[in-house]
Amino acid sequence: MFYDVGEKRVGKVLKTARRYLTWIQNSVLEGDLSPATFEALKIDVRKILDLQYDSVLFYAWRTERYMSREVVGVERGCTDFMV
Amino acid sequence: MFSELVKVNGYLVQAFSICRRQVWLLARGVTAEQSNESLALGRLVDQNSYARERHQVGFGDNKFDFVQGADGELVVCEVKKSSRAERSARLQLAHYLYDLQKAGIEARGVLMFPTEKKRVEVELTDALKAELDCVYAEIESLAQRNVPPPAEHCKYCGKCAYAEYCWG
Amino acid sequence: MGKTLYLLSSGSLKRKDNTLFVERVGEKPRFLPVETTDEIMVMGELDLNKSLLEFLTQKQIILHFFNYHGYYAGTYYPREHMNSGAVILAQAAHYTDEARRHKLASTLIVGAIENMRKVVAYYQRRASLDVEDILSDLERFEAMAPQSGSVPALMGIEGNARNRYYQFFDRLVQDEAFKMVERTRRPPSNRMNALISFLNSMCYILALSQIYRTHLDPRIGFLHETNFRRFSLNLDLAEIFKPILVDRLIFSLVNRREIQEKHFEKETGGGIYLNDRGREIVLRAWETRVNETIEHPRLKRNVSYRGLMRMEAYKIQKHILDDTPYDPFVSRW
């Protein structure tokens, strides 16, 4: 999930998204959601947005097999389930 | 032996026309898996459509999604995720109207399918009332059975929240 | 189905901004997504408060605690959300009816032994081991179970079968550092015993978490006595899966040398335990294993071993409700 929203709403969007996904770097979160949880996230985010102004992008993969991910530079956040 | 009386509510009436086994399970408090995808999606549609109007109204053992009133007329509304099981939703709503009528309140019913932008009016006819009387009797005798009706495959099994329970 | 979080390092876990927040010494604090979490395994030292526990109850998240050695210490089992008086009564009635209890308990043992045989037969084919004697003994014990007179007699058969089955471990594992010699518990006397004890407890917990998602009461088991024990139904369920999940995983970790001598440490009390690094390797492998999926023949969809454990609990529930007789899960290979 990538978001670009008005300054006033940045904190709110981040707080909501963190309930579902893991913070990766500024305005970017990642995670593994079931279809229903994904719907719930979108509904919760929509309630915060100014739909005339803000923009939130979701890239979704059905399976991790077809996704590759590479970090150049510093890895800021991680999604490891072992903390 | 489990001999507690079943509370016939809208949910059971709706379940009855889809699957008798589910009625037996519900009568014993064996609720469906809450994490089931289709159930969770339904809950979302339920909680997030008609946000302004909605206010669940409890009446007897029933819970109406919301009611509207205009010109002294009462309208009971029931929200559904899809019209796939429209017939059973219609029976559920008719049951609400019937319960209200028994308490001396006349009302109309509307089924709402927000994702399909569709509305269906439901009126309590004598035929529906007769059908409901049969349904109540059958639910009660079904609930008293010691053994549940065996699982039978039907078109609702695929997305049913009990699928893993019945077929696992 | 949600995810399992493992808290290995020490720190504090809080509710913050309506989600989970973990702070660790010398590390960046992290938010964890509450909406996708089912259970949390606490291995390190952890500070927490009541507001967190209330939050976990609301979200139906279970918390399992382990002591310093990785032994199971206890569970925060949030108030049951799946209540059915009818199921609890049927479960208790099934326990007190000796004939019916014996029937279910022996079916559980037959399932457990059958899965042991599958494991032995698998390595017999793969590694061309001479284990025919063990296989035929297991078969004999399996046939004896339903004929036995009482539940204590059944437990005896189960113990004998398992001892015989454990003899197969030393024939398969060539590495001298991982010989079992005999099964020792509390404390485990060598590395193989340490691995078995640790992973068995993970399997008990897996079963406990899945029972939480059903209407069954984990305190009433059928094979394992309910008295003097907090939970016993999860031990029953775990018997079915231990050979496939725990033992197969141990063989693969040891044979591929993913787990080595350096991953253990000796305690002054005489026991041998996994060290922090060893525990992390084993837990990662365990989590991968239980999330592996197989195609369910009747549901016609892929189900993980974790999901299969829940369905096994459903099967027990159906059995005690006189719905469908219990037929244990048996691995196909």
JSON list of N, CA and C in Angstrom, two decimals, chain C residues 120-162:
[
{"chain": "C", "resi": 120, "resn": "VAL", "atom": "N", "xyz": [7.50, -44.26, 9.31]},
{"chain": "C", "resi": 120, "resn": "VAL", "atom": "CA", "xyz": [8.51, -45.31, 9.23]},
{"chain": "C", "resi": 120, "resn": "VAL", "atom": "C", "xyz": [8.58, -45.85, 7.80]},
{"chain": "C", "resi": 121, "resn": "ALA", "atom": "N", "xyz": [7.41, -46.11, 7.22]},
{"chain": "C", "resi": 121, "resn": "ALA", "atom": "CA", "xyz": [7.37, -46.68, 5.87]},
{"chain": "C", "resi": 121, "resn": "ALA", "atom": "C", "xyz": [7.97, -45.72, 4.85]},
{"chain": "C", "resi": 122, "resn": "TYR", "atom": "N", "xyz": [7.75, -44.43, 5.05]},
{"chain": "C", "resi": 122, "resn": "TYR", "atom": "CA", "xyz": [8.29, -43.42, 4.14]},
{"chain": "C", "resi": 122, "resn": "TYR", "atom": "C", "xyz": [9.81, -43.50, 4.10]},
{"chain": "C", "resi": 123, "resn": "TYR", "atom": "N", "xyz": [10.44, -43.59, 5.30]},
{"chain": "C", "resi": 123, "resn": "TYR", "atom": "CA", "xyz": [11.90, -43.64, 5.33]},
{"chain": "C", "resi": 123, "resn": "TYR", "atom": "C", "xyz": [12.43, -45.02, 4.97]},
{"chain": "C", "resi": 124, "resn": "GLN", "atom": "N", "xyz": [11.61, -46.03, 5.14]},
{"chain": "C", "resi": 124, "resn": "GLN", "atom": "CA", "xyz": [12.00, -47.35, 4.70]},
{"chain": "C", "resi": 124, "resn": "GLN", "atom": "C", "xyz": [12.20, -47.34, 3.18]},
{"chain": "C", "resi": 125, "resn": "ARG", "atom": "N", "xyz": [11.28, -46.71, 2.49]},
{"chain": "C", "resi": 125, "resn": "ARG", "atom": "CA", "xyz": [11.39, -46.59, 1.03]},
{"chain": "C", "resi": 125, "resn": "ARG", "atom": "C", "xyz": [12.56, -45.69, 0.65]},
{"chain": "C", "resi": 126, "resn": "ARG", "atom": "N", "xyz": [12.62, -44.54, 1.28]},
{"chain": "C", "resi": 126, "resn": "ARG", "atom": "CA", "xyz": [13.58, -43.53, 0.88]},
{"chain": "C", "resi": 126, "resn": "ARG", "atom": "C", "xyz": [15.01, -43.88, 1.21]},
{"chain": "C", "resi": 127, "resn": "ALA", "atom": "N", "xyz": [15.21, -44.40, 2.42]},
{"chain": "C", "resi": 127, "resn": "ALA", "atom": "CA", "xyz": [16.58, -44.66, 2.87]},
{"chain": "C", "resi": 127, "resn": "ALA", "atom": "C", "xyz": [16.89, -46.15, 2.90]},
{"chain": "C", "resi": 128, "resn": "SER", "atom": "N", "xyz": [16.03, -46.94, 2.30]},
{"chain": "C", "resi": 128, "resn": "SER", "atom": "CA", "xyz": [16.10, -48.42, 2.35]},
{"chain": "C", "resi": 128, "resn": "SER", "atom": "C", "xyz": [16.59, -48.94, 3.71]},
{"chain": "C", "resi": 129, "resn": "LEU", "atom": "N", "xyz": [15.83, -48.60, 4.74]},
{"chain": "C", "resi": 129, "resn": "LEU", "atom": "CA", "xyz": [16.17, -49.04, 6.09]},
{"chain": "C", "resi": 129, "resn": "LEU", "atom": "C", "xyz": [15.55, -50.40, 6.36]},
{"chain": "C", "resi": 130, "resn": "ASP", "atom": "N", "xyz": [16.20, -51.13, 7.27]},
{"chain": "C", "resi": 130, "resn": "ASP", "atom": "CA", "xyz": [15.62, -52.39, 7.70]},
{"chain": "C", "resi": 130, "resn": "ASP", "atom": "C", "xyz": [14.77, -52.13, 8.94]},
{"chain": "C", "resi": 131, "resn": "VAL", "atom": "N", "xyz": [13.50, -51.89, 8.74]},
{"chain": "C", "resi": 131, "resn": "VAL", "atom": "CA", "xyz": [12.63, -51.55, 9.87]},
{"chain": "C", "resi": 131, "resn": "VAL", "atom": "C", "xyz": [11.37, -52.41, 9.86]},
{"chain": "C", "resi": 132, "resn": "GLU", "atom": "N", "xyz": [11.43, -53.52, 9.13]},
{"chain": "C", "resi": 132, "resn": "GLU", "atom": "CA", "xyz": [10.26, -54.38, 9.01]},
{"chain": "C", "resi": 132, "resn": "GLU", "atom": "C", "xyz": [9.74, -54.82, 10.39]},
{"chain": "C", "resi": 133, "resn": "ASP", "atom": "N", "xyz": [10.69, -55.12, 11.33]},
{"chain": "C", "resi": 133, "resn": "ASP", "atom": "CA", "xyz": [10.28, -55.56, 12.66]},
{"chain": "C", "resi": 133, "resn": "ASP", "atom": "C", "xyz": [9.47, -54.49, 13.38]},
{"chain": "C", "resi": 134, "resn": "ILE", "atom": "N", "xyz": [9.91, -53.23, 13.26]},
{"chain": "C", "resi": 134, "resn": "ILE", "atom": "CA", "xyz": [9.20, -52.14, 13.93]},
{"chain": "C", "resi": 134, "resn": "ILE", "atom": "C", "xyz": [7.81, -51.97, 13.31]},
{"chain": "C", "resi": 135, "resn": "LEU", "atom": "N", "xyz": [7.78, -52.01, 11.99]},
{"chain": "C", "resi": 135, "resn": "LEU", "atom": "CA", "xyz": [6.50, -51.85, 11.30]},
{"chain": "C", "resi": 135, "resn": "LEU", "atom": "C", "xyz": [5.49, -52.92, 11.72]},
{"chain": "C", "resi": 136, "resn": "SER", "atom": "N", "xyz": [5.96, -54.17, 11.82]},
{"chain": "C", "resi": 136, "resn": "SER", "atom": "CA", "xyz": [5.00, -55.22, 12.14]},
{"chain": "C", "resi": 136, "resn": "SER", "atom": "C", "xyz": [4.55, -55.11, 13.60]},
{"chain": "C", "resi": 137, "resn": "ASP", "atom": "N", "xyz": [5.47, -54.68, 14.47]},
{"chain": "C", "resi": 137, "resn": "ASP", "atom": "CA", "xyz": [5.05, -54.46, 15.86]},
{"chain": "C", "resi": 137, "resn": "ASP", "atom": "C", "xyz": [4.02, -53.34, 15.97]},
{"chain": "C", "resi": 138, "resn": "LEU", "atom": "N", "xyz": [4.26, -52.27, 15.23]},
{"chain": "C", "resi": 138, "resn": "LEU", "atom": "CA", "xyz": [3.30, -51.15, 15.28]},
{"chain": "C", "resi": 138, "resn": "LEU", "atom": "C", "xyz": [1.93, -51.61, 14.79]},
{"chain": "C", "resi": 139, "resn": "GLU", "atom": "N", "xyz": [1.96, -52.44, 13.76]},
{"chain": "C", "resi": 139, "resn": "GLU", "atom": "CA", "xyz": [0.71, -52.95, 13.22]},
{"chain": "C", "resi": 139, "resn": "GLU", "atom": "C", "xyz": [-0.03, -53.77, 14.28]},
{"chain": "C", "resi": 140, "resn": "ARG", "atom": "N", "xyz": [0.77, -54.55, 15.04]},
{"chain": "C", "resi": 140, "resn": "ARG", "atom": "CA", "xyz": [0.20, -55.38, 16.10]},
{"chain": "C", "resi": 140, "resn": "ARG", "atom": "C", "xyz": [-0.43, -54.51, 17.18]},
{"chain": "C", "resi": 141, "resn": "PHE", "atom": "N", "xyz": [0.30, -53.48, 17.60]},
{"chain": "C", "resi": 141, "resn": "PHE", "atom": "CA", "xyz": [-0.23, -52.58, 18.63]},
{"chain": "C", "resi": 141, "resn": "PHE", "atom": "C", "xyz": [-1.51, -51.89, 18.14]},
{"chain": "C", "resi": 142, "resn": "GLU", "atom": "N", "xyz": [-1.49, -51.53, 16.85]},
{"chain": "C", "resi": 142, "resn": "GLU", "atom": "CA", "xyz": [-2.66, -50.85, 16.30]},
{"chain": "C", "resi": 142, "resn": "GLU", "atom": "C", "xyz": [-3.90, -51.75, 16.39]},
{"chain": "C", "resi": 143, "resn": "ALA", "atom": "N", "xyz": [-3.68, -53.05, 16.11]},
{"chain": "C", "resi": 143, "resn": "ALA", "atom": "CA", "xyz": [-4.81, -53.99, 16.15]},
{"chain": "C", "resi": 143, "resn": "ALA", "atom": "C", "xyz": [-5.27, -54.23, 17.59]},
{"chain": "C", "resi": 144, "resn": "MET", "atom": "N", "xyz": [-4.33, -54.14, 18.54]},
{"chain": "C", "resi": 144, "resn": "MET", "atom": "CA", "xyz": [-4.66, -54.40, 19.93]},
{"chain": "C", "resi": 144, "resn": "MET", "atom": "C", "xyz": [-5.54, -53.31, 20.53]},
{"chain": "C", "resi": 145, "resn": "ALA", "atom": "N", "xyz": [-5.35, -52.07, 20.08]},
{"chain": "C", "resi": 145, "resn": "ALA", "atom": "CA", "xyz": [-5.99, -50.91, 20.73]},
{"chain": "C", "resi": 145, "resn": "ALA", "atom": "C", "xyz": [-7.50, -51.09, 20.90]},
{"chain": "C", "resi": 146, "resn": "PRO", "atom": "N", "xyz": [-8.25, -51.37, 19.82]},
{"chain": "C", "resi": 146, "resn": "PRO", "atom": "CA", "xyz": [-9.70, -51.45, 19.99]},
{"chain": "C", "resi": 146, "resn": "PRO", "atom": "C", "xyz": [-10.14, -52.61, 20.89]},
{"chain": "C", "resi": 147, "resn": "GLN", "atom": "N", "xyz": [-9.27, -53.64, 21.02]},
{"chain": "C", "resi": 147, "resn": "GLN", "atom": "CA", "xyz": [-9.63, -54.82, 21.83]},
{"chain": "C", "resi": 147, "resn": "GLN", "atom": "C", "xyz": [-9.37, -54.60, 23.31]},
{"chain": "C", "resi": 148, "resn": "SER", "atom": "N", "xyz": [-8.60, -53.58, 23.64]},
{"chain": "C", "resi": 148, "resn": "SER", "atom": "CA", "xyz": [-8.20, -53.40, 25.03]},
{"chain": "C", "resi": 148, "resn": "SER", "atom": "C", "xyz": [-9.42, -53.11, 25.91]},
{"chain": "C", "resi": 149, "resn": "GLY", "atom": "N", "xyz": [-9.28, -53.47, 27.20]},
{"chain": "C", "resi": 149, "resn": "GLY", "atom": "CA", "xyz": [-10.44, -53.41, 28.07]},
{"chain": "C", "resi": 149, "resn": "GLY", "atom": "C", "xyz": [-10.75, -52.04, 28.65]},
{"chain": "C", "resi": 150, "resn": "SER", "atom": "N", "xyz": [-9.75, -51.19, 28.81]},
{"chain": "C", "resi": 150, "resn": "SER", "atom": "CA", "xyz": [-9.99, -49.94, 29.51]},
{"chain": "C", "resi": 150, "resn": "SER", "atom": "C", "xyz": [-9.12, -48.83, 28.94]},
{"chain": "C", "resi": 151, "resn": "VAL", "atom": "N", "xyz": [-9.41, -47.63, 29.35]},
{"chain": "C", "resi": 151, "resn": "VAL", "atom": "CA", "xyz": [-8.59, -46.51, 28.87]},
{"chain": "C", "resi": 151, "resn": "VAL", "atom": "C", "xyz": [-7.15, -46.60, 29.41]},
{"chain": "C", "resi": 152, "resn": "PRO", "atom": "N", "xyz": [-6.94, -46.94, 30.69]},
{"chain": "C", "resi": 152, "resn": "PRO", "atom": "CA", "xyz": [-5.56, -47.11, 31.15]},
{"chain": "C", "resi": 152, "resn": "PRO", "atom": "C", "xyz": [-4.80, -48.18, 30.34]},
{"chain": "C", "resi": 153, "resn": "ALA", "atom": "N", "xyz": [-5.50, -49.27, 29.99]},
{"chain": "C", "resi": 153, "resn": "ALA", "atom": "CA", "xyz": [-4.85, -50.30, 29.15]},
{"chain": "C", "resi": 153, "resn": "ALA", "atom": "C", "xyz": [-4.47, -49.72, 27.80]},
{"chain": "C", "resi": 154, "resn": "LEU", "atom": "N", "xyz": [-5.34, -48.88, 27.27]},
{"chain": "C", "resi": 154, "resn": "LEU", "atom": "CA", "xyz": [-5.07, -48.21, 26.00]},
{"chain": "C", "resi": 154, "resn": "LEU", "atom": "C", "xyz": [-3.82, -47.35, 26.09]},
{"chain": "C", "resi": 155, "resn": "MET", "atom": "N", "xyz": [-3.72, -46.62, 27.20]},
{"chain": "C", "resi": 155, "resn": "MET", "atom": "CA", "xyz": [-2.56, -45.75, 27.40]},
{"chain": "C", "resi": 155, "resn": "MET", "atom": "C", "xyz": [-1.29, -46.59, 27.42]},
{"chain": "C", "resi": 156, "resn": "GLY", "atom": "N", "xyz": [-1.41, -47.79, 27.99]},
{"chain": "C", "resi": 156, "resn": "GLY", "atom": "CA", "xyz": [-0.26, -48.70, 28.02]},
{"chain": "C", "resi": 156, "resn": "GLY", "atom": "C", "xyz": [0.15, -49.09, 26.61]},
{"chain": "C", "resi": 157, "resn": "ILE", "atom": "N", "xyz": [-0.83, -49.42, 25.78]},
{"chain": "C", "resi": 157, "resn": "ILE", "atom": "CA", "xyz": [-0.55, -49.81, 24.40]},
{"chain": "C", "resi": 157, "resn": "ILE", "atom": "C", "xyz": [0.10, -48.64, 23.66]},
{"chain": "C", "resi": 158, "resn": "GLU", "atom": "N", "xyz": [-0.43, -47.48, 23.90]},
{"chain": "C", "resi": 158, "resn": "GLU", "atom": "CA", "xyz": [0.10, -46.29, 23.24]},
{"chain": "C", "resi": 158, "resn": "GLU", "atom": "C", "xyz": [1.56, -46.10, 23.63]},
{"chain": "C", "resi": 159, "resn": "GLY", "atom": "N", "xyz": [1.84, -46.27, 24.94]},
{"chain": "C", "resi": 159, "resn": "GLY", "atom": "CA", "xyz": [3.21, -46.11, 25.43]},
{"chain": "C", "resi": 159, "resn": "GLY", "atom": "C", "xyz": [4.15, -47.12, 24.78]},
{"chain": "C", "resi": 160, "resn": "ASN", "atom": "N", "xyz": [3.70, -48.37, 24.70]},
{"chain": "C", "resi": 160, "resn": "ASN", "atom": "CA", "xyz": [4.53, -49.41, 24.09]},
{"chain": "C", "resi": 160, "resn": "ASN", "atom": "C", "xyz": [4.78, -49.14, 22.61]},
{"chain": "C", "resi": 161, "resn": "ALA", "atom": "N", "xyz": [3.72, -48.73, 21.92]},
{"chain": "C", "resi": 161, "resn": "ALA", "atom": "CA", "xyz": [3.85, -48.44, 20.49]},
{"chain": "C", "resi": 161, "resn": "ALA", "atom": "C", "xyz": [4.86, -47.31, 20.29]},
{"chain": "C", "resi": 162, "resn": "ARG", "atom": "N", "xyz": [4.73, -46.28, 21.11]},
{"chain": "C", "resi": 162, "resn": "ARG", "atom": "CA", "xyz": [5.60, -45.13, 20.94]},
{"chain": "C", "resi": 162, "resn": "ARG", "atom": "C", "xyz": [7.06, -45.50, 21.24]}
]
